[in-house]
PDB file of C-alpha atoms (C1' of nucleotides) in Angstrom:
ATOM      1  CA  UNK A   1     -23.843 -17.116  39.795  1.00 49.00           C
ATOM      2  CA  UNK A   2     -24.191 -16.108  36.144  1.00 51.00           C
ATOM      3  CA  UNK A   3     -25.970 -12.892  37.027  1.00 55.00           C
ATOM      4  CA  UNK A   4     -28.823 -12.265  34.621  1.00 63.00           C
ATOM      5  CA  UNK A   5     -27.853  -9.074  32.880  1.00 67.00           C
ATOM      6  CA  UNK A   6     -30.801  -6.725  32.369  1.00 74.00           C
ATOM      7  CA  UNK A   7     -32.221  -6.903  28.893  1.00 86.00           C
ATOM      8  CA  UNK A   8     -34.233  -3.712  28.995  1.00 95.00           C
ATOM      9  CA  UNK A   9     -33.057  -0.211  29.820  1.00 97.00           C
ATOM     10  CA  UNK A  10     -35.110   2.905  30.384  1.00 98.00           C
ATOM     11  CA  UNK A  11     -34.944   3.969  26.738  1.00 98.00           C
ATOM     12  CA  UNK A  12     -36.371   0.693  25.512  1.00 98.00           C
ATOM     13  CA  UNK A  13     -38.908   0.493  28.317  1.00 98.00           C
ATOM     14  CA  UNK A  14     -40.578   3.774  27.417  1.00 98.00           C
ATOM     15  CA  UNK A  15     -40.488   3.122  23.673  1.00 98.00           C
ATOM     16  CA  UNK A  16     -43.761   1.228  23.803  1.00 98.00           C
ATOM     17  CA  UNK A  17     -46.947   3.319  24.124  1.00 98.00           C
ATOM     18  CA  UNK A  18     -48.693   0.696  26.259  1.00 98.00           C
ATOM     19  CA  UNK A  19     -45.832   0.795  28.738  1.00 98.00           C
ATOM     20  CA  UNK A  20     -45.996   4.583  28.859  1.00 98.00           C
ATOM     21  CA  UNK A  21     -49.702   4.274  29.620  1.00 98.00           C
ATOM     22  CA  UNK A  22     -48.918   1.829  32.421  1.00 98.00           C
ATOM     23  CA  UNK A  23     -46.451   4.292  33.899  1.00 98.00           C
ATOM     24  CA  UNK A  24     -49.092   6.997  33.773  1.00 98.00           C
ATOM     25  CA  UNK A  25     -51.650   4.781  35.492  1.00 98.00           C
ATOM     26  CA  UNK A  26     -49.198   3.943  38.247  1.00 98.00           C
ATOM     27  CA  UNK A  27     -48.337   7.608  38.693  1.00 96.00           C
ATOM     28  CA  UNK A  28     -51.958   8.146  39.707  1.00 96.00           C
ATOM     29  CA  UNK A  29     -52.291   5.196  42.032  1.00 96.00           C
ATOM     30  CA  UNK A  30     -50.517   1.989  42.933  1.00 97.00           C
ATOM     31  CA  UNK A  31     -52.615  -0.927  41.747  1.00 97.00           C
ATOM     32  CA  UNK A  32     -52.868  -4.649  41.134  1.00 98.00           C
ATOM     33  CA  UNK A  33     -52.230  -6.418  37.852  1.00 98.00           C
ATOM     34  CA  UNK A  34     -55.975  -6.992  37.472  1.00 98.00           C
ATOM     35  CA  UNK A  35     -56.703  -3.287  37.878  1.00 98.00           C
ATOM     36  CA  UNK A  36     -53.982  -2.293  35.444  1.00 98.00           C
ATOM     37  CA  UNK A  37     -55.160  -4.850  32.891  1.00 98.00           C
ATOM     38  CA  UNK A  38     -58.733  -3.555  33.060  1.00 97.00           C
ATOM     39  CA  UNK A  39     -57.541  -0.386  31.310  1.00 97.00           C
ATOM     40  CA  UNK A  40     -56.267  -2.170  28.226  1.00 98.00           C
ATOM     41  CA  UNK A  41     -57.722  -4.260  25.444  1.00 97.00           C
ATOM     42  CA  UNK A  42     -54.863  -6.739  25.469  1.00 98.00           C
ATOM     43  CA  UNK A  43     -54.728  -9.902  27.571  1.00 98.00           C
ATOM     44  CA  UNK A  44     -53.562  -9.914  31.169  1.00 98.00           C
ATOM     45  CA  UNK A  45     -50.578 -12.026  30.134  1.00 98.00           C
ATOM     46  CA  UNK A  46     -49.510  -9.311  27.734  1.00 98.00           C
ATOM     47  CA  UNK A  47     -49.820  -6.671  30.447  1.00 98.00           C
ATOM     48  CA  UNK A  48     -47.685  -8.778  32.776  1.00 98.00           C
ATOM     49  CA  UNK A  49     -44.983  -8.944  30.112  1.00 98.00           C
ATOM     50  CA  UNK A  50     -44.975  -5.167  29.884  1.00 98.00           C
ATOM     51  CA  UNK A  51     -44.764  -4.968  33.677  1.00 98.00           C
ATOM     52  CA  UNK A  52     -41.770  -7.298  33.586  1.00 98.00           C
ATOM     53  CA  UNK A  53     -40.028  -5.035  31.080  1.00 98.00           C
ATOM     54  CA  UNK A  54     -40.734  -1.991  33.240  1.00 98.00           C
ATOM     55  CA  UNK A  55     -39.495  -3.878  36.302  1.00 98.00           C
ATOM     56  CA  UNK A  56     -36.253  -4.822  34.562  1.00 97.00           C
ATOM     57  CA  UNK A  57     -35.736  -1.174  33.693  1.00 98.00           C
ATOM     58  CA  UNK A  58     -36.325  -0.301  37.351  1.00 97.00           C
ATOM     59  CA  UNK A  59     -39.318   1.898  36.572  1.00 98.00           C
ATOM     60  CA  UNK A  60     -41.869  -0.056  38.602  1.00 98.00           C
ATOM     61  CA  UNK A  61     -41.836  -2.473  41.506  1.00 98.00           C
ATOM     62  CA  UNK A  62     -44.348  -5.181  42.377  1.00 98.00           C
ATOM     63  CA  UNK A  63     -45.129  -6.305  45.894  1.00 97.00           C
ATOM     64  CA  UNK A  64     -47.111  -9.394  46.798  1.00 96.00           C
ATOM     65  CA  UNK A  65     -50.088  -8.623  48.988  1.00 95.00           C
ATOM     66  CA  UNK A  66     -52.127 -11.710  49.695  1.00 95.00           C
ATOM     67  CA  UNK A  67     -53.168 -13.122  46.380  1.00 96.00           C
ATOM     68  CA  UNK A  68     -52.699  -9.773  44.669  1.00 97.00           C
ATOM     69  CA  UNK A  69     -49.537  -8.190  43.374  1.00 98.00           C
ATOM     70  CA  UNK A  70     -49.495  -4.449  43.758  1.00 98.00           C
ATOM     71  CA  UNK A  71     -47.370  -2.406  41.399  1.00 98.00           C
ATOM     72  CA  UNK A  72     -45.802   0.955  42.266  1.00 97.00           C
ATOM     73  CA  UNK A  73     -44.179   3.604  40.130  1.00 97.00           C
ATOM     74  CA  UNK A  74     -40.429   3.849  40.662  1.00 96.00           C
ATOM     75  CA  UNK A  75     -39.558   7.018  38.749  1.00 96.00           C
ATOM     76  CA  UNK A  76     -35.894   7.468  39.650  1.00 95.00           C
ATOM     77  CA  UNK A  77     -34.417   5.761  36.556  1.00 96.00           C
ATOM     78  CA  UNK A  78     -36.050   8.467  34.459  1.00 97.00           C
ATOM     79  CA  UNK A  79     -33.204  10.670  35.623  1.00 96.00           C
ATOM     80  CA  UNK A  80     -30.976   8.901  33.123  1.00 96.00           C
ATOM     81  CA  UNK A  81     -33.341   9.941  30.373  1.00 97.00           C
ATOM     82  CA  UNK A  82     -33.399  13.493  31.691  1.00 96.00           C
ATOM     83  CA  UNK A  83     -29.612  13.595  31.699  1.00 96.00           C
ATOM     84  CA  UNK A  84     -29.491  12.401  28.125  1.00 98.00           C
ATOM     85  CA  UNK A  85     -32.047  14.999  27.073  1.00 97.00           C
ATOM     86  CA  UNK A  86     -30.285  17.808  28.902  1.00 95.00           C
ATOM     87  CA  UNK A  87     -27.290  17.437  26.641  1.00 96.00           C
ATOM     88  CA  UNK A  88     -29.417  17.974  23.540  1.00 96.00           C
ATOM     89  CA  UNK A  89     -31.403  20.824  25.012  1.00 92.00           C
ATOM     90  CA  UNK A  90     -28.641  23.255  24.128  1.00 91.00           C
ATOM     91  CA  UNK A  91     -29.379  22.676  20.455  1.00 91.00           C
ATOM     92  CA  UNK A  92     -32.958  23.863  20.504  1.00 83.00           C
ATOM     93  CA  UNK A  93     -34.093  25.231  23.825  1.00 76.00           C
ATOM     94  CA  UNK A  94     -33.260  28.866  23.159  1.00 66.00           C
ATOM     95  CA  UNK A  95     -32.657  30.679  19.937  1.00 61.00           C
ATOM     96  CA  UNK A  96     -29.224  31.975  20.938  1.00 59.00           C
ATOM     97  CA  UNK A  97     -27.826  28.517  21.472  1.00 61.00           C
ATOM     98  CA  UNK A  98     -29.587  27.245  18.411  1.00 60.00           C
ATOM     99  CA  UNK A  99     -27.964  29.937  16.291  1.00 63.00           C
ATOM    100  CA  UNK A 100     -24.628  29.184  17.931  1.00 61.00           C
ATOM    101  CA  UNK A 101     -25.066  25.549  16.950  1.00 57.00           C
ATOM    102  CA  UNK A 102     -26.028  26.310  13.384  1.00 61.00           C
ATOM    103  CA  UNK A 103     -23.026  28.599  12.928  1.00 64.00           C
ATOM    104  CA  UNK A 104     -20.507  26.282  14.581  1.00 62.00           C
ATOM    105  CA  UNK A 105     -21.878  23.164  12.994  1.00 59.00           C
ATOM    106  CA  UNK A 106     -20.419  23.979   9.601  1.00 62.00           C
TER     107      UNK A 106
ATOM    108  CA  UNK B   1     -53.030   9.322  -1.965  1.00 52.00           C
ATOM    109  CA  UNK B   2     -52.672   6.686   0.775  1.00 52.00           C
ATOM    110  CA  UNK B   3     -50.359   8.871   2.808  1.00 56.00           C
ATOM    111  CA  UNK B   4     -47.601   6.779   4.357  1.00 64.00           C
ATOM    112  CA  UNK B   5     -48.195   7.151   8.059  1.00 68.00           C
ATOM    113  CA  UNK B   6     -44.989   7.480  10.055  1.00 75.00           C
ATOM    114  CA  UNK B   7     -43.898   4.218  11.582  1.00 86.00           C
ATOM    115  CA  UNK B   8     -41.408   5.594  14.062  1.00 94.00           C
ATOM    116  CA  UNK B   9     -41.902   8.227  16.728  1.00 97.00           C
ATOM    117  CA  UNK B  10     -39.307   9.910  18.902  1.00 98.00           C
ATOM    118  CA  UNK B  11     -39.646   7.368  21.698  1.00 98.00           C
ATOM    119  CA  UNK B  12     -38.900   4.455  19.413  1.00 98.00           C
ATOM    120  CA  UNK B  13     -36.183   6.323  17.550  1.00 98.00           C
ATOM    121  CA  UNK B  14     -34.079   6.898  20.657  1.00 98.00           C
ATOM    122  CA  UNK B  15     -34.643   3.402  22.032  1.00 98.00           C
ATOM    123  CA  UNK B  16     -31.728   2.036  20.037  1.00 98.00           C
ATOM    124  CA  UNK B  17     -28.217   2.816  21.356  1.00 98.00           C
ATOM    125  CA  UNK B  18     -26.740   3.038  17.851  1.00 98.00           C
ATOM    126  CA  UNK B  19     -29.302   5.670  16.929  1.00 98.00           C
ATOM    127  CA  UNK B  20     -28.508   7.625  20.083  1.00 98.00           C
ATOM    128  CA  UNK B  21     -24.847   7.511  19.081  1.00 98.00           C
ATOM    129  CA  UNK B  22     -25.752   8.807  15.623  1.00 98.00           C
ATOM    130  CA  UNK B  23     -27.632  11.709  17.190  1.00 98.00           C
ATOM    131  CA  UNK B  24     -24.602  12.516  19.313  1.00 98.00           C
ATOM    132  CA  UNK B  25     -22.292  12.441  16.301  1.00 98.00           C
ATOM    133  CA  UNK B  26     -24.578  14.766  14.394  1.00 98.00           C
ATOM    134  CA  UNK B  27     -24.770  17.114  17.374  1.00 96.00           C
ATOM    135  CA  UNK B  28     -21.034  17.642  16.975  1.00 96.00           C
ATOM    136  CA  UNK B  29     -20.972  18.107  13.225  1.00 96.00           C
ATOM    137  CA  UNK B  30     -23.147  17.578  10.197  1.00 97.00           C
ATOM    138  CA  UNK B  31     -21.691  14.753   8.127  1.00 98.00           C
ATOM    139  CA  UNK B  32     -22.123  12.339   5.253  1.00 98.00           C
ATOM    140  CA  UNK B  33     -23.355   8.785   5.482  1.00 98.00           C
ATOM    141  CA  UNK B  34     -19.814   7.541   4.866  1.00 98.00           C
ATOM    142  CA  UNK B  35     -18.451   9.612   7.733  1.00 98.00           C
ATOM    143  CA  UNK B  36     -21.185   8.488  10.089  1.00 98.00           C
ATOM    144  CA  UNK B  37     -20.684   4.855   9.110  1.00 98.00           C
ATOM    145  CA  UNK B  38     -16.970   5.043   9.798  1.00 97.00           C
ATOM    146  CA  UNK B  39     -17.757   5.328  13.510  1.00 97.00           C
ATOM    147  CA  UNK B  40     -19.601   2.016  13.684  1.00 98.00           C
ATOM    148  CA  UNK B  41     -18.786  -1.629  13.168  1.00 97.00           C
ATOM    149  CA  UNK B  42     -22.004  -2.352  11.318  1.00 98.00           C
ATOM    150  CA  UNK B  43     -22.463  -2.085   7.565  1.00 98.00           C
ATOM    151  CA  UNK B  44     -23.243   1.182   5.811  1.00 98.00           C
ATOM    152  CA  UNK B  45     -26.624  -0.230   4.817  1.00 98.00           C
ATOM    153  CA  UNK B  46     -27.472  -0.811   8.467  1.00 98.00           C
ATOM    154  CA  UNK B  47     -26.476   2.757   9.306  1.00 98.00           C
ATOM    155  CA  UNK B  48     -28.698   4.050   6.508  1.00 98.00           C
ATOM    156  CA  UNK B  49     -31.605   2.123   7.990  1.00 98.00           C
ATOM    157  CA  UNK B  50     -31.028   3.824  11.323  1.00 98.00           C
ATOM    158  CA  UNK B  51     -30.845   7.183   9.562  1.00 98.00           C
ATOM    159  CA  UNK B  52     -34.185   6.443   7.914  1.00 98.00           C
ATOM    160  CA  UNK B  53     -35.748   5.732  11.290  1.00 98.00           C
ATOM    161  CA  UNK B  54     -34.355   8.961  12.709  1.00 98.00           C
ATOM    162  CA  UNK B  55     -35.596  10.841   9.647  1.00 98.00           C
ATOM    163  CA  UNK B  56     -39.092   9.430  10.048  1.00 97.00           C
ATOM    164  CA  UNK B  57     -39.076  10.600  13.652  1.00 98.00           C
ATOM    165  CA  UNK B  58     -38.011  14.048  12.455  1.00 97.00           C
ATOM    166  CA  UNK B  59     -34.769  13.971  14.441  1.00 98.00           C
ATOM    167  CA  UNK B  60     -32.391  14.299  11.487  1.00 98.00           C
ATOM    168  CA  UNK B  61     -32.561  15.563   7.933  1.00 98.00           C
ATOM    169  CA  UNK B  62     -30.450  14.513   4.947  1.00 98.00           C
ATOM    170  CA  UNK B  63     -29.528  16.835   2.084  1.00 97.00           C
ATOM    171  CA  UNK B  64     -28.016  15.720  -1.187  1.00 97.00           C
ATOM    172  CA  UNK B  65     -24.758  17.497  -1.933  1.00 96.00           C
ATOM    173  CA  UNK B  66     -23.179  16.207  -5.119  1.00 95.00           C
ATOM    174  CA  UNK B  67     -22.716  12.504  -4.687  1.00 96.00           C
ATOM    175  CA  UNK B  68     -22.798  12.819  -0.929  1.00 97.00           C
ATOM    176  CA  UNK B  69     -25.761  13.011   1.372  1.00 98.00           C
ATOM    177  CA  UNK B  70     -25.168  15.210   4.384  1.00 98.00           C
ATOM    178  CA  UNK B  71     -27.128  14.579   7.548  1.00 98.00           C
ATOM    179  CA  UNK B  72     -28.039  17.253  10.099  1.00 97.00           C
ATOM    180  CA  UNK B  73     -29.385  17.026  13.605  1.00 97.00           C
ATOM    181  CA  UNK B  74     -32.972  18.236  13.893  1.00 96.00           C
ATOM    182  CA  UNK B  75     -33.463  18.326  17.666  1.00 96.00           C
ATOM    183  CA  UNK B  76     -36.906  19.930  17.937  1.00 95.00           C
ATOM    184  CA  UNK B  77     -38.931  16.692  18.206  1.00 96.00           C
ATOM    185  CA  UNK B  78     -37.075  15.964  21.442  1.00 97.00           C
ATOM    186  CA  UNK B  79     -39.388  18.543  22.994  1.00 96.00           C
ATOM    187  CA  UNK B  80     -42.104  15.901  22.988  1.00 96.00           C
ATOM    188  CA  UNK B  81     -39.861  13.683  25.073  1.00 97.00           C
ATOM    189  CA  UNK B  82     -39.107  16.559  27.423  1.00 96.00           C
ATOM    190  CA  UNK B  83     -42.809  17.262  27.843  1.00 96.00           C
ATOM    191  CA  UNK B  84     -43.445  13.647  28.696  1.00 98.00           C
ATOM    192  CA  UNK B  85     -40.614  13.612  31.205  1.00 97.00           C
ATOM    193  CA  UNK B  86     -41.710  16.855  32.813  1.00 95.00           C
ATOM    194  CA  UNK B  87     -44.932  15.246  33.941  1.00 96.00           C
ATOM    195  CA  UNK B  88     -43.047  12.518  35.801  1.00 96.00           C
ATOM    196  CA  UNK B  89     -40.476  14.848  37.287  1.00 92.00           C
ATOM    197  CA  UNK B  90     -42.874  15.767  40.079  1.00 91.00           C
ATOM    198  CA  UNK B  91     -42.587  12.229  41.409  1.00 91.00           C
ATOM    199  CA  UNK B  92     -38.883  12.253  42.044  1.00 82.00           C
ATOM    200  CA  UNK B  93     -37.214  15.582  41.395  1.00 76.00           C
ATOM    201  CA  UNK B  94     -37.453  16.950  44.916  1.00 66.00           C
ATOM    202  CA  UNK B  95     -38.066  15.216  48.173  1.00 61.00           C
ATOM    203  CA  UNK B  96     -41.106  17.288  49.072  1.00 60.00           C
ATOM    204  CA  UNK B  97     -43.001  16.266  45.985  1.00 61.00           C
ATOM    205  CA  UNK B  98     -41.795  12.718  46.321  1.00 60.00           C
ATOM    206  CA  UNK B  99     -43.157  12.548  49.856  1.00 63.00           C
ATOM    207  CA  UNK B 100     -46.389  14.142  48.664  1.00 61.00           C
ATOM    208  CA  UNK B 101     -46.654  11.428  46.042  1.00 57.00           C
ATOM    209  CA  UNK B 102     -45.974   8.604  48.435  1.00 61.00           C
ATOM    210  CA  UNK B 103     -48.573   9.863  50.898  1.00 64.00           C
ATOM    211  CA  UNK B 104     -51.274  10.534  48.326  1.00 61.00           C
ATOM    212  CA  UNK B 105     -50.594   7.362  46.367  1.00 58.00           C
ATOM    213  CA  UNK B 106     -52.218   5.150  48.986  1.00 61.00           C
TER     214      UNK B 106
ATOM    215  C1'  DT C   1     -63.645 -27.910  52.077  1.00 73.93           C
ATOM    216  C1'  DT C   2     -64.983 -26.219  48.138  1.00 73.93           C
ATOM    217  C1'  DG C   3     -65.246 -22.725  44.786  1.00 73.93           C
ATOM    218  C1'  DA C   4     -63.846 -18.423  43.035  1.00 73.93           C
ATOM    219  C1'  DC C   5     -60.170 -15.283  42.274  1.00 73.93           C
ATOM    220  C1'  DA C   6     -55.415 -13.430  41.178  1.00 73.93           C
ATOM    221  C1'  DT C   7     -51.264 -14.384  39.576  1.00 73.93           C
ATOM    222  C1'  DA C   8     -47.535 -17.393  37.511  1.00 73.93           C
ATOM    223  C1'  DA C   9     -45.613 -19.945  34.008  1.00 73.93           C
ATOM    224  C1'  DC C  10     -45.667 -22.260  29.591  1.00 73.93           C
ATOM    225  C1'  DA C  11     -45.848 -23.073  24.758  1.00 73.93           C
ATOM    226  C1'  DC C  12     -46.845 -21.049  20.675  1.00 73.93           C
ATOM    227  C1'  DC C  13     -47.254 -17.569  16.767  1.00 73.93           C
ATOM    228  C1'  DA C  14     -46.893 -13.460  13.403  1.00 73.93           C
ATOM    229  C1'  DT C  15     -44.605  -9.418  12.674  1.00 73.93           C
ATOM    230  C1'  DT C  16     -40.927  -6.304  13.338  1.00 73.93           C
ATOM    231  C1'  DT C  17     -36.235  -5.292  13.949  1.00 73.93           C
ATOM    232  C1'  DG C  18     -31.464  -5.000  13.060  1.00 73.93           C
ATOM    233  C1'  DG C  19     -28.442  -6.904  10.503  1.00 73.93           C
ATOM    234  C1'  DT C  20     -26.290  -8.996   6.097  1.00 73.93           C
ATOM    235  C1'  DT C  21     -24.810  -9.217   0.862  1.00 73.93           C
ATOM    236  C1'  DC C  22     -25.351  -8.011  -3.797  1.00 73.93           C
ATOM    237  C1'  DT C  23     -26.605  -5.016  -7.564  1.00 73.93           C
ATOM    238  C1'  DA C  24     -27.587  -0.537  -9.664  1.00 73.93           C
ATOM    239  C1'  DT C  25     -27.141   4.342 -10.376  1.00 73.93           C
ATOM    240  C1'  DA C  26     -25.240   8.918 -10.122  1.00 73.93           C
ATOM    241  C1'  DT C  27     -21.296  11.996  -9.543  1.00 73.93           C
ATOM    242  C1'  DA C  28     -16.358  13.206  -9.332  1.00 73.93           C
ATOM    243  C1'  DA C  29     -11.639  12.849 -10.757  1.00 73.93           C
ATOM    244  C1'  DT C  30      -7.896  11.439 -13.859  1.00 73.93           C
TER     245       DT C  30
ATOM    246  C1'  DA D   1     -13.906   8.054 -21.613  1.00 73.93           C
ATOM    247  C1'  DT D   2     -12.824   5.434 -17.784  1.00 73.93           C
ATOM    248  C1'  DT D   3     -12.484   4.492 -13.202  1.00 73.93           C
ATOM    249  C1'  DA D   4     -13.327   5.234  -8.471  1.00 73.93           C
ATOM    250  C1'  DT D   5     -16.524   6.924  -5.049  1.00 73.93           C
ATOM    251  C1'  DA D   6     -21.068   7.595  -2.534  1.00 73.93           C
ATOM    252  C1'  DT D   7     -25.473   6.467  -2.089  1.00 73.93           C
ATOM    253  C1'  DA D   8     -29.806   3.726  -3.158  1.00 73.93           C
ATOM    254  C1'  DG D   9     -32.311  -0.220  -3.001  1.00 73.93           C
ATOM    255  C1'  DA D  10     -33.573  -5.034  -3.222  1.00 73.93           C
ATOM    256  C1'  DA D  11     -33.617  -9.707  -1.292  1.00 73.93           C
ATOM    257  C1'  DC D  12     -32.742 -12.267   2.440  1.00 73.93           C
ATOM    258  C1'  DC D  13     -32.145 -13.903   7.421  1.00 73.93           C
ATOM    259  C1'  DA D  14     -32.045 -14.703  12.635  1.00 73.93           C
ATOM    260  C1'  DA D  15     -33.571 -13.023  16.708  1.00 73.93           C
ATOM    261  C1'  DA D  16     -36.506 -10.138  19.393  1.00 73.93           C
ATOM    262  C1'  DT D  17     -41.060  -8.278  20.262  1.00 73.93           C
ATOM    263  C1'  DG D  18     -45.829  -8.132  21.358  1.00 73.93           C
ATOM    264  C1'  DG D  19     -49.349 -10.767  21.338  1.00 73.93           C
ATOM    265  C1'  DT D  20     -52.265 -15.226  22.168  1.00 73.93           C
ATOM    266  C1'  DG D  21     -54.344 -19.369  24.863  1.00 73.93           C
ATOM    267  C1'  DT D  22     -53.825 -23.025  28.318  1.00 73.93           C
ATOM    268  C1'  DT D  23     -52.548 -24.890  32.583  1.00 73.93           C
ATOM    269  C1'  DA D  24     -50.890 -24.696  37.367  1.00 73.93           C
ATOM    270  C1'  DT D  25     -50.558 -22.677  41.890  1.00 73.93           C
ATOM    271  C1'  DG D  26     -51.623 -20.050  45.841  1.00 73.93           C
ATOM    272  C1'  DT D  27     -55.081 -17.386  48.618  1.00 73.93           C
ATOM    273  C1'  DC D  28     -59.518 -15.764  50.167  1.00 73.93           C
ATOM    274  C1'  DA D  29     -64.429 -16.402  51.317  1.00 73.93           C
ATOM    275  C1'  DA D  30     -68.727 -19.010  51.971  1.00 73.93           C
TER     276       DA D  30
END
DNA sequence: TTGACATAACACCATTTGGTTCTATATAAT
DNA sequence: ATTATATAGAACCAAATGGTGTTATGTCAA
């Protein structure tokens, strides 16, 4: 009971540059916490915290494999971000729409 | 001298739901701080802080007009977000690429 | 079975964040 | 001139964030 409501959404998850770097790393190759950590100057504990945030946002998934935990990219939640962006695209993507916006704005 | 380096980028600016709501409001219509504030339950001062963050990220611009300050949407910096997203699209946007990713990942 | 390795789980800390209230200043309206 | 309006800015605060180090647990290899 008392379902733990997710604290981090996609928008918050990608706000941190370290977490964006983690996502990039995982887009190249699934890898263990130790491997991921080796790319950063911060402690392994700190990296794990970032992985937990990304997991809560649904952007990665970790699977136990022996004594290692292998993390995978789980890109689907980025669709929410794309949807959000698509709405705003009309305001700058092409000059016709941009002009339309500027005229109608006032 | 000692140029004040920007503290907030686009990724951080859109991480907060209130700020995303402000962007949406401004996409509909340019408006004063008072008008923007009227849509939220938080204090005007808090709204101004959010506007400052959005301004630092280049997503809005405020222009003094008499005793009012009118804020406009400035959507161009969202392109950076779109560019970032575009890279990850290959991993989920169509099933062929997704399969390609899953196979090559291992 | 013993030692090394990989992760998990704490407890702790400084800074940042998102909010508040109060005061000051500039402009508009009567 | 006086009053009301709109914004600016300071001081303050609690909670969240991003980091640390230490300890415990589970797994693999010699």
